[in-house]
Amino acid sequence: MMRTETPRPIFLKDYEPSAYLVDEVRLDIVLDPTATRVTARSKVRLNPAVKQRKGGPLVLDGELLELLEIKIDSKVLATKDYSVSERQLTIKSPPVKPFTLEIATTCNPEANKALSGLYLSRGIYCTQCEAQGFRRITYFLDRPDVLATYTTRIEGDPETTPVLLANGNPVERGTLDRGRRHYAVWRDPHPKPAYLFAMVAGHLGSVASTFETMSGRKVDLTIYVEPGKEDRCGWAMECLKRSMRWDEERFGREYDLDVFNIVAVSDFNMGAMENKGLNVFNDRLVLASPETATDTAFFNIDRVIAHEYFHNWTGNRITCRDWFQLCLKEGLTVFRDQLYSGDFRSPAVQRISEVRHLKAGQFPEDAGPLAHPVRPDRFIEINNFYTMTVYEKGAELCRMIHTLLGADGFRKGMDLYFERHDGEAATVEDFIACFADSSGRDFSQFMTWYEQAGTPKLTCVLDYDEKARTATLTVTQETPPTPGQARKKPLHIPMRLALLGGNGNELPLELAKGEMTGDVLEITKKKETFRFTNVPSRPVPSLLRGFSAPVNLEIDLSDADLAFLMTHDADGFNRWQATQDYATRLLVAGVAAIREGTRAPSPTAFTRALGAIVYDDRLEAAYRAQALALPSEADIARVIGSDVDPGAIHRARNALRRRVSRDLRDLLADIYARNAIRGAYAPTPEQMGKRSLRNVALSVLAASNGADDVARARKHFETAKNLTDELAGFGVLCDVRGPEREAAVARFHKRWKNDHLVIDSWFAMQAASSLPNTLATVRALLEHPLMALTNPNKARSLIGSFAANQVMFNRPDGKGYDLVADSILAIDKFNPQIAARLLTSFRSWRTLEAERRGKAEETLRRVKETSPLSRDVFEIVTRILG
Ligand code: PHE
Ligand code: ZN
């Protein structure tokens, strides 16, 4: 696990197919906490597609394994016929004819705190194989282009492991040794790469249901959880069935096994994992009740259950040829889960939350030292590439194809993809070819999106000629340099747009020359001009509607234009964008004013237009809540881009919040009063919208820190009937200086100390506080009996939230950086993936003002100099320092 020599990257251009293939695997797993014995019998043959010297060495991956015995065609292999290193097993000259390879090893689940391979989590045996965890279970060709069928036999103690699960369908169960042991056999008939293997064993409660597929087959669905938590599985089960139906209706995809199992575990590095027929989930993405899960958690459970389920086709049946193609399954599956979510709530609200997420996470990644293409061309540690760029920008690329081809054209391309590549390990080129072939369109320039990192800047200028009645739009695109890519090519960018007339009406779009499909303009050159004719009056442009491409749009609009768009734009997304743009303009000016000691511009026109949206009952509550939520401190930092002063940003944002609070006081109090929900809690878009509007109102009101506002928040917190409201109140109180805060912290702890998921929010909220003593609070919480950095959710709640707290993490004295770095180094000793992930919090350090930048650099150098470091952390720190 730890570095002994400088790790070297591997490159996409060096891809070569495997010399050997495995068609069939039989795994025999005998469970034991410290020495689980695994016997793998594989049918191996030479890959006919590879020209090679017959009988070359067979090189298998393997890590942290104890090798017991190797047999080829039942004969024990002599030690001289193979060699073992820290990461490989080489069989020097295997037979030329197909043969059976039998390898017996042991591994130590209890000692596995990296949570990759086979590990024990709260008494439950569980595996995580993506991307390269299977090699910690047995020696194998652990690469996604080696597809085999798996039969898995698990043997264990019936007392501690009554439930025995693996991929595929159950085929046999039995007891041994007069009931002292038992076993189960599972068979997965669908060939799959090793990263989709999974097994789970333990004492688990369960909730079962059934689903009838489109062709009338019955599928048994079961969700396994910690005993006693069965009553928190109802929502997840509902989501699963909805997802299964949705994929049939929207993509014609049917499920393909007799059972579908989900297991929730407490220690998990990521959100969830799509193992064939046996999805493993972080329990925070399964367990939900109104008292213990927020609306956001309910929403995320739905989204992630759908995401993992959708992987059955996009990821499992069609998998990736190599790990560089990760976006092939992830970007596409995120896009699919976004379409799914969009079918159950309003399109504007859905799109706003997608774009907020993209801009908050992916844009800074793309603008900093960790920028990489959606399909990277090199990596040291693949686990470092499960990024916002691969997932979220990857989804945006699929969305652009959808925009270019229309819903039907997109579906045609997808149908062809499933038809052509089912059962295969494919590439991005294969995927794109399906859209090119089914539509007859040329996607060669579009491919650049996959190869080129960085967020393009799209600068637009609109000129109106009153005499000629023409409007001329000049568009220039420029992608800034990113590490390893100094020069950039122009991209193929779909831009949805409208030109708005004086009362907000949409003017017809007639191009003087060239064509456009509907309201989509296709931009392909570095600089282009589009002339619209028959434009009766000076229009206000509404560009990049629905955020039709992942770019930074620049257009010189006046304050009055922005207020106009805030009031009139019929595109819900762009109307919201106008509120954000106007607020951002005020905030950036506010920051400059604070730093220069000058006066900030007046926000009166903004708060008036905002008030009109927030109070417009014809608009959905969820939408109004999104309008009322000002850009975050990180959003402002991103827009400022260099010489960033997080302290000034914090003050400027608070000042604007106070102004909104003052100008809209009566209106917000009225919204608060009128949006209380009387009936029982339900995770419906309507109720969620009302709660979020009411809770944003609560928080904006409290920005002025009046005694009444604190009292309101306190009452809200103490009388809340669900976690959404309780945490909204708690969050407000965490920012209040004084006894209310202490009381709330104590009360919340007392109420939830026995619930490991709810208590994560208690840690997170305190770490997110902007009160000056937050650093000390977080230090103390690190020692709290309920804190455990070995649990990824806990590490994320405390360290992750603190690192996302712009003012506190970026303290001018550098103590925020030190706290985070020290925790990262501690975590790196047992869980490199989580350590490396937390380290990415430093990715924007170069954009900071000089003093903080110096401190951050010092801290990063200290991390880099530490020895030993995992490959994961080594790669991130090296790239961040550049
Ligand atoms: N493949 C998982 C998903 O996105 C994510 C994951 C990656 C989980 C690596 C575990 C390990 O659905
Ligand atoms: Zn995924």
PDB file of N, CA, C and O in Angstrom, residues 724-772:
ATOM      1  N   THR A 724     -35.304  17.365   8.326  1.00  0.00           N
ATOM      2  CA  THR A 724     -35.064  18.514   7.438  1.00  0.00           C
ATOM      3  C   THR A 724     -35.206  19.818   8.217  1.00  0.00           C
ATOM      4  O   THR A 724     -34.320  20.681   8.170  1.00  0.00           O
ATOM      5  N   ASP A 725     -36.317  19.947   8.923  1.00  0.00           N
ATOM      6  CA  ASP A 725     -36.555  21.178   9.673  1.00  0.00           C
ATOM      7  C   ASP A 725     -35.632  21.269  10.883  1.00  0.00           C
ATOM      8  O   ASP A 725     -35.117  22.337  11.201  1.00  0.00           O
ATOM      9  N   GLU A 726     -35.414  20.148  11.531  1.00  0.00           N
ATOM     10  CA  GLU A 726     -34.568  20.159  12.723  1.00  0.00           C
ATOM     11  C   GLU A 726     -33.161  20.648  12.363  1.00  0.00           C
ATOM     12  O   GLU A 726     -32.581  21.493  13.040  1.00  0.00           O
ATOM     13  N   LEU A 727     -32.631  20.126  11.265  1.00  0.00           N
ATOM     14  CA  LEU A 727     -31.274  20.529  10.865  1.00  0.00           C
ATOM     15  C   LEU A 727     -31.224  21.949  10.331  1.00  0.00           C
ATOM     16  O   LEU A 727     -30.223  22.648  10.501  1.00  0.00           O
ATOM     17  N   ALA A 728     -32.303  22.385   9.692  1.00  0.00           N
ATOM     18  CA  ALA A 728     -32.327  23.771   9.210  1.00  0.00           C
ATOM     19  C   ALA A 728     -32.219  24.712  10.414  1.00  0.00           C
ATOM     20  O   ALA A 728     -31.446  25.676  10.401  1.00  0.00           O
ATOM     21  N   GLY A 729     -32.974  24.402  11.454  1.00  0.00           N
ATOM     22  CA  GLY A 729     -32.896  25.217  12.668  1.00  0.00           C
ATOM     23  C   GLY A 729     -31.525  25.102  13.319  1.00  0.00           C
ATOM     24  O   GLY A 729     -30.915  26.103  13.713  1.00  0.00           O
ATOM     25  N   PHE A 730     -31.025  23.891  13.390  1.00  0.00           N
ATOM     26  CA  PHE A 730     -29.714  23.660  14.010  1.00  0.00           C
ATOM     27  C   PHE A 730     -28.625  24.429  13.264  1.00  0.00           C
ATOM     28  O   PHE A 730     -27.759  25.050  13.883  1.00  0.00           O
ATOM     29  N   GLY A 731     -28.691  24.390  11.941  1.00  0.00           N
ATOM     30  CA  GLY A 731     -27.691  25.087  11.128  1.00  0.00           C
ATOM     31  C   GLY A 731     -27.664  26.584  11.421  1.00  0.00           C
ATOM     32  O   GLY A 731     -26.601  27.182  11.551  1.00  0.00           O
ATOM     33  N   VAL A 732     -28.836  27.169  11.549  1.00  0.00           N
ATOM     34  CA  VAL A 732     -28.901  28.598  11.865  1.00  0.00           C
ATOM     35  C   VAL A 732     -28.282  28.833  13.248  1.00  0.00           C
ATOM     36  O   VAL A 732     -27.458  29.728  13.433  1.00  0.00           O
ATOM     37  N   LEU A 733     -28.648  28.004  14.209  1.00  0.00           N
ATOM     38  CA  LEU A 733     -28.166  28.209  15.583  1.00  0.00           C
ATOM     39  C   LEU A 733     -26.655  27.988  15.696  1.00  0.00           C
ATOM     40  O   LEU A 733     -25.998  28.589  16.547  1.00  0.00           O
ATOM     41  N   CYS A 734     -26.108  27.134  14.848  1.00  0.00           N
ATOM     42  CA  CYS A 734     -24.652  26.889  14.871  1.00  0.00           C
ATOM     43  C   CYS A 734     -23.860  28.143  14.518  1.00  0.00           C
ATOM     44  O   CYS A 734     -22.676  28.228  14.793  1.00  0.00           O
ATOM     45  N   ASP A 735     -24.518  29.097  13.876  1.00  0.00           N
ATOM     46  CA  ASP A 735     -23.831  30.333  13.501  1.00  0.00           C
ATOM     47  C   ASP A 735     -24.111  31.471  14.480  1.00  0.00           C
ATOM     48  O   ASP A 735     -23.693  32.603  14.260  1.00  0.00           O
ATOM     49  N   VAL A 736     -24.848  31.158  15.526  1.00  0.00           N
ATOM     50  CA  VAL A 736     -25.207  32.196  16.498  1.00  0.00           C
ATOM     51  C   VAL A 736     -24.235  32.163  17.667  1.00  0.00           C
ATOM     52  O   VAL A 736     -23.969  31.103  18.227  1.00  0.00           O
ATOM     53  N   ARG A 737     -23.723  33.343  18.006  1.00  0.00           N
ATOM     54  CA  ARG A 737     -22.848  33.429  19.166  1.00  0.00           C
ATOM     55  C   ARG A 737     -23.728  33.448  20.412  1.00  0.00           C
ATOM     56  O   ARG A 737     -24.678  34.213  20.456  1.00  0.00           O
ATOM     57  N   GLY A 738     -23.424  32.624  21.392  1.00  0.00           N
ATOM     58  CA  GLY A 738     -24.210  32.736  22.612  1.00  0.00           C
ATOM     59  C   GLY A 738     -24.801  31.417  23.079  1.00  0.00           C
ATOM     60  O   GLY A 738     -24.533  30.374  22.489  1.00  0.00           O
ATOM     61  N   PRO A 739     -25.604  31.485  24.127  1.00  0.00           N
ATOM     62  CA  PRO A 739     -26.086  30.278  24.799  1.00  0.00           C
ATOM     63  C   PRO A 739     -27.005  29.427  23.920  1.00  0.00           C
ATOM     64  O   PRO A 739     -27.077  28.215  24.098  1.00  0.00           O
ATOM     65  N   GLU A 740     -27.713  30.054  22.952  1.00  0.00           N
ATOM     66  CA  GLU A 740     -28.610  29.271  22.097  1.00  0.00           C
ATOM     67  C   GLU A 740     -27.850  28.194  21.349  1.00  0.00           C
ATOM     68  O   GLU A 740     -28.347  27.095  21.143  1.00  0.00           O
ATOM     69  N   ARG A 741     -26.664  28.569  20.945  1.00  0.00           N
ATOM     70  CA  ARG A 741     -25.860  27.619  20.189  1.00  0.00           C
ATOM     71  C   ARG A 741     -25.488  26.421  21.066  1.00  0.00           C
ATOM     72  O   ARG A 741     -25.686  25.267  20.678  1.00  0.00           O
ATOM     73  N   GLU A 742     -24.947  26.712  22.230  1.00  0.00           N
ATOM     74  CA  GLU A 742     -24.532  25.630  23.143  1.00  0.00           C
ATOM     75  C   GLU A 742     -25.707  24.715  23.461  1.00  0.00           C
ATOM     76  O   GLU A 742     -25.575  23.491  23.465  1.00  0.00           O
ATOM     77  N   ALA A 743     -26.840  25.328  23.718  1.00  0.00           N
ATOM     78  CA  ALA A 743     -28.023  24.542  24.068  1.00  0.00           C
ATOM     79  C   ALA A 743     -28.421  23.628  22.911  1.00  0.00           C
ATOM     80  O   ALA A 743     -28.745  22.449  23.114  1.00  0.00           O
ATOM     81  N   ALA A 744     -28.371  24.170  21.713  1.00  0.00           N
ATOM     82  CA  ALA A 744     -28.771  23.381  20.543  1.00  0.00           C
ATOM     83  C   ALA A 744     -27.807  22.218  20.319  1.00  0.00           C
ATOM     84  O   ALA A 744     -28.219  21.089  20.042  1.00  0.00           O
ATOM     85  N   VAL A 745     -26.505  22.497  20.472  1.00  0.00           N
ATOM     86  CA  VAL A 745     -25.501  21.446  20.281  1.00  0.00           C
ATOM     87  C   VAL A 745     -25.739  20.310  21.278  1.00  0.00           C
ATOM     88  O   VAL A 745     -25.744  19.127  20.919  1.00  0.00           O
ATOM     89  N   ALA A 746     -25.989  20.679  22.517  1.00  0.00           N
ATOM     90  CA  ALA A 746     -26.205  19.659  23.553  1.00  0.00           C
ATOM     91  C   ALA A 746     -27.497  18.878  23.297  1.00  0.00           C
ATOM     92  O   ALA A 746     -27.533  17.649  23.397  1.00  0.00           O
ATOM     93  N   ARG A 747     -28.519  19.609  22.941  1.00  0.00           N
ATOM     94  CA  ARG A 747     -29.813  18.965  22.721  1.00  0.00           C
ATOM     95  C   ARG A 747     -29.759  17.974  21.554  1.00  0.00           C
ATOM     96  O   ARG A 747     -30.267  16.849  21.634  1.00  0.00           O
ATOM     97  N   PHE A 748     -29.145  18.414  20.477  1.00  0.00           N
ATOM     98  CA  PHE A 748     -29.065  17.545  19.295  1.00  0.00           C
ATOM     99  C   PHE A 748     -28.250  16.287  19.616  1.00  0.00           C
ATOM    100  O   PHE A 748     -28.616  15.170  19.247  1.00  0.00           O
ATOM    101  N   HIS A 749     -27.159  16.484  20.324  1.00  0.00           N
ATOM    102  CA  HIS A 749     -26.311  15.348  20.687  1.00  0.00           C
ATOM    103  C   HIS A 749     -27.073  14.351  21.540  1.00  0.00           C
ATOM    104  O   HIS A 749     -27.048  13.142  21.296  1.00  0.00           O
ATOM    105  N   LYS A 750     -27.768  14.851  22.504  1.00  0.00           N
ATOM    106  CA  LYS A 750     -28.490  13.979  23.427  1.00  0.00           C
ATOM    107  C   LYS A 750     -29.543  13.163  22.670  1.00  0.00           C
ATOM    108  O   LYS A 750     -29.699  11.959  22.890  1.00  0.00           O
ATOM    109  N   ARG A 751     -30.204  13.828  21.772  1.00  0.00           N
ATOM    110  CA  ARG A 751     -31.288  13.170  21.044  1.00  0.00           C
ATOM    111  C   ARG A 751     -30.769  12.120  20.049  1.00  0.00           C
ATOM    112  O   ARG A 751     -31.399  11.108  19.812  1.00  0.00           O
ATOM    113  N   TRP A 752     -29.605  12.357  19.469  1.00  0.00           N
ATOM    114  CA  TRP A 752     -29.198  11.515  18.344  1.00  0.00           C
ATOM    115  C   TRP A 752     -27.905  10.748  18.539  1.00  0.00           C
ATOM    116  O   TRP A 752     -27.384  10.154  17.592  1.00  0.00           O
ATOM    117  N   LYS A 753     -27.378  10.729  19.756  1.00  0.00           N
ATOM    118  CA  LYS A 753     -26.049  10.131  19.925  1.00  0.00           C
ATOM    119  C   LYS A 753     -26.000   8.651  19.565  1.00  0.00           C
ATOM    120  O   LYS A 753     -24.941   8.116  19.247  1.00  0.00           O
ATOM    121  N   ASN A 754     -27.152   7.992  19.574  1.00  0.00           N
ATOM    122  CA  ASN A 754     -27.136   6.566  19.233  1.00  0.00           C
ATOM    123  C   ASN A 754     -27.441   6.284  17.768  1.00  0.00           C
ATOM    124  O   ASN A 754     -27.554   5.127  17.365  1.00  0.00           O
ATOM    125  N   ASP A 755     -27.574   7.326  16.993  1.00  0.00           N
ATOM    126  CA  ASP A 755     -27.841   7.104  15.579  1.00  0.00           C
ATOM    127  C   ASP A 755     -26.645   7.574  14.758  1.00  0.00           C
ATOM    128  O   ASP A 755     -26.423   8.770  14.574  1.00  0.00           O
ATOM    129  N   HIS A 756     -25.889   6.603  14.257  1.00  0.00           N
ATOM    130  CA  HIS A 756     -24.605   6.997  13.660  1.00  0.00           C
ATOM    131  C   HIS A 756     -24.751   7.845  12.404  1.00  0.00           C
ATOM    132  O   HIS A 756     -23.848   8.569  12.033  1.00  0.00           O
ATOM    133  N   LEU A 757     -25.896   7.766  11.732  1.00  0.00           N
ATOM    134  CA  LEU A 757     -26.058   8.600  10.538  1.00  0.00           C
ATOM    135  C   LEU A 757     -26.459  10.029  10.888  1.00  0.00           C
ATOM    136  O   LEU A 757     -25.926  10.986  10.338  1.00  0.00           O
ATOM    137  N   VAL A 758     -27.422  10.151  11.809  1.00  0.00           N
ATOM    138  CA  VAL A 758     -27.873  11.506  12.149  1.00  0.00           C
ATOM    139  C   VAL A 758     -26.742  12.272  12.828  1.00  0.00           C
ATOM    140  O   VAL A 758     -26.557  13.465  12.591  1.00  0.00           O
ATOM    141  N   ILE A 759     -25.954  11.589  13.622  1.00  0.00           N
ATOM    142  CA  ILE A 759     -24.898  12.285  14.352  1.00  0.00           C
ATOM    143  C   ILE A 759     -23.819  12.817  13.389  1.00  0.00           C
ATOM    144  O   ILE A 759     -23.134  13.786  13.693  1.00  0.00           O
ATOM    145  N   ASP A 760     -23.716  12.223  12.208  1.00  0.00           N
ATOM    146  CA  ASP A 760     -22.789  12.767  11.209  1.00  0.00           C
ATOM    147  C   ASP A 760     -23.133  14.233  10.891  1.00  0.00           C
ATOM    148  O   ASP A 760     -22.235  15.057  10.681  1.00  0.00           O
ATOM    149  N   SER A 761     -24.413  14.540  10.839  1.00  0.00           N
ATOM    150  CA  SER A 761     -24.818  15.922  10.555  1.00  0.00           C
ATOM    151  C   SER A 761     -24.468  16.845  11.721  1.00  0.00           C
ATOM    152  O   SER A 761     -24.229  18.037  11.527  1.00  0.00           O
ATOM    153  N   TRP A 762     -24.471  16.290  12.905  1.00  0.00           N
ATOM    154  CA  TRP A 762     -24.085  17.085  14.085  1.00  0.00           C
ATOM    155  C   TRP A 762     -22.618  17.507  13.954  1.00  0.00           C
ATOM    156  O   TRP A 762     -22.274  18.660  14.185  1.00  0.00           O
ATOM    157  N   PHE A 763     -21.788  16.591  13.537  1.00  0.00           N
ATOM    158  CA  PHE A 763     -20.375  16.939  13.297  1.00  0.00           C
ATOM    159  C   PHE A 763     -20.263  17.945  12.149  1.00  0.00           C
ATOM    160  O   PHE A 763     -19.563  18.953  12.244  1.00  0.00           O
ATOM    161  N   ALA A 764     -20.973  17.650  11.064  1.00  0.00           N
ATOM    162  CA  ALA A 764     -20.843  18.474   9.851  1.00  0.00           C
ATOM    163  C   ALA A 764     -21.278  19.922  10.091  1.00  0.00           C
ATOM    164  O   ALA A 764     -20.598  20.862   9.684  1.00  0.00           O
ATOM    165  N   MET A 765     -22.384  20.086  10.782  1.00  0.00           N
ATOM    166  CA  MET A 765     -22.912  21.444  11.004  1.00  0.00           C
ATOM    167  C   MET A 765     -21.963  22.282  11.856  1.00  0.00           C
ATOM    168  O   MET A 765     -21.788  23.473  11.611  1.00  0.00           O
ATOM    169  N   GLN A 766     -21.381  21.665  12.847  1.00  0.00           N
ATOM    170  CA  GLN A 766     -20.461  22.423  13.697  1.00  0.00           C
ATOM    171  C   GLN A 766     -19.202  22.797  12.923  1.00  0.00           C
ATOM    172  O   GLN A 766     -18.639  23.871  13.099  1.00  0.00           O
ATOM    173  N   ALA A 767     -18.763  21.886  12.052  1.00  0.00           N
ATOM    174  CA  ALA A 767     -17.561  22.165  11.254  1.00  0.00           C
ATOM    175  C   ALA A 767     -17.819  23.224  10.193  1.00  0.00           C
ATOM    176  O   ALA A 767     -16.893  23.845   9.691  1.00  0.00           O
ATOM    177  N   ALA A 768     -19.098  23.419   9.854  1.00  0.00           N
ATOM    178  CA  ALA A 768     -19.434  24.398   8.812  1.00  0.00           C
ATOM    179  C   ALA A 768     -19.715  25.780   9.390  1.00  0.00           C
ATOM    180  O   ALA A 768     -19.968  26.722   8.646  1.00  0.00           O
ATOM    181  N   SER A 769     -19.674  25.904  10.691  1.00  0.00           N
ATOM    182  CA  SER A 769     -20.004  27.183  11.333  1.00  0.00           C
ATOM    183  C   SER A 769     -18.976  28.262  10.994  1.00  0.00           C
ATOM    184  O   SER A 769     -17.780  27.996  10.880  1.00  0.00           O
ATOM    185  N   SER A 770     -19.468  29.485  10.874  1.00  0.00           N
ATOM    186  CA  SER A 770     -18.529  30.576  10.579  1.00  0.00           C
ATOM    187  C   SER A 770     -18.114  31.318  11.853  1.00  0.00           C
ATOM    188  O   SER A 770     -17.472  32.349  11.777  1.00  0.00           O
ATOM    189  N   LEU A 771     -18.481  30.794  12.999  1.00  0.00           N
ATOM    190  CA  LEU A 771     -18.052  31.431  14.245  1.00  0.00           C
ATOM    191  C   LEU A 771     -16.536  31.292  14.406  1.00  0.00           C
ATOM    192  O   LEU A 771     -15.953  30.296  13.993  1.00  0.00           O
ATOM    193  N   PRO A 772     -15.904  32.293  15.035  1.00  0.00           N
ATOM    194  CA  PRO A 772     -14.436  32.320  15.088  1.00  0.00           C
ATOM    195  C   PRO A 772     -13.791  31.111  15.790  1.00  0.00           C
ATOM    196  O   PRO A 772     -12.647  30.777  15.506  1.00  0.00           O
TER     197      PRO A 772
END
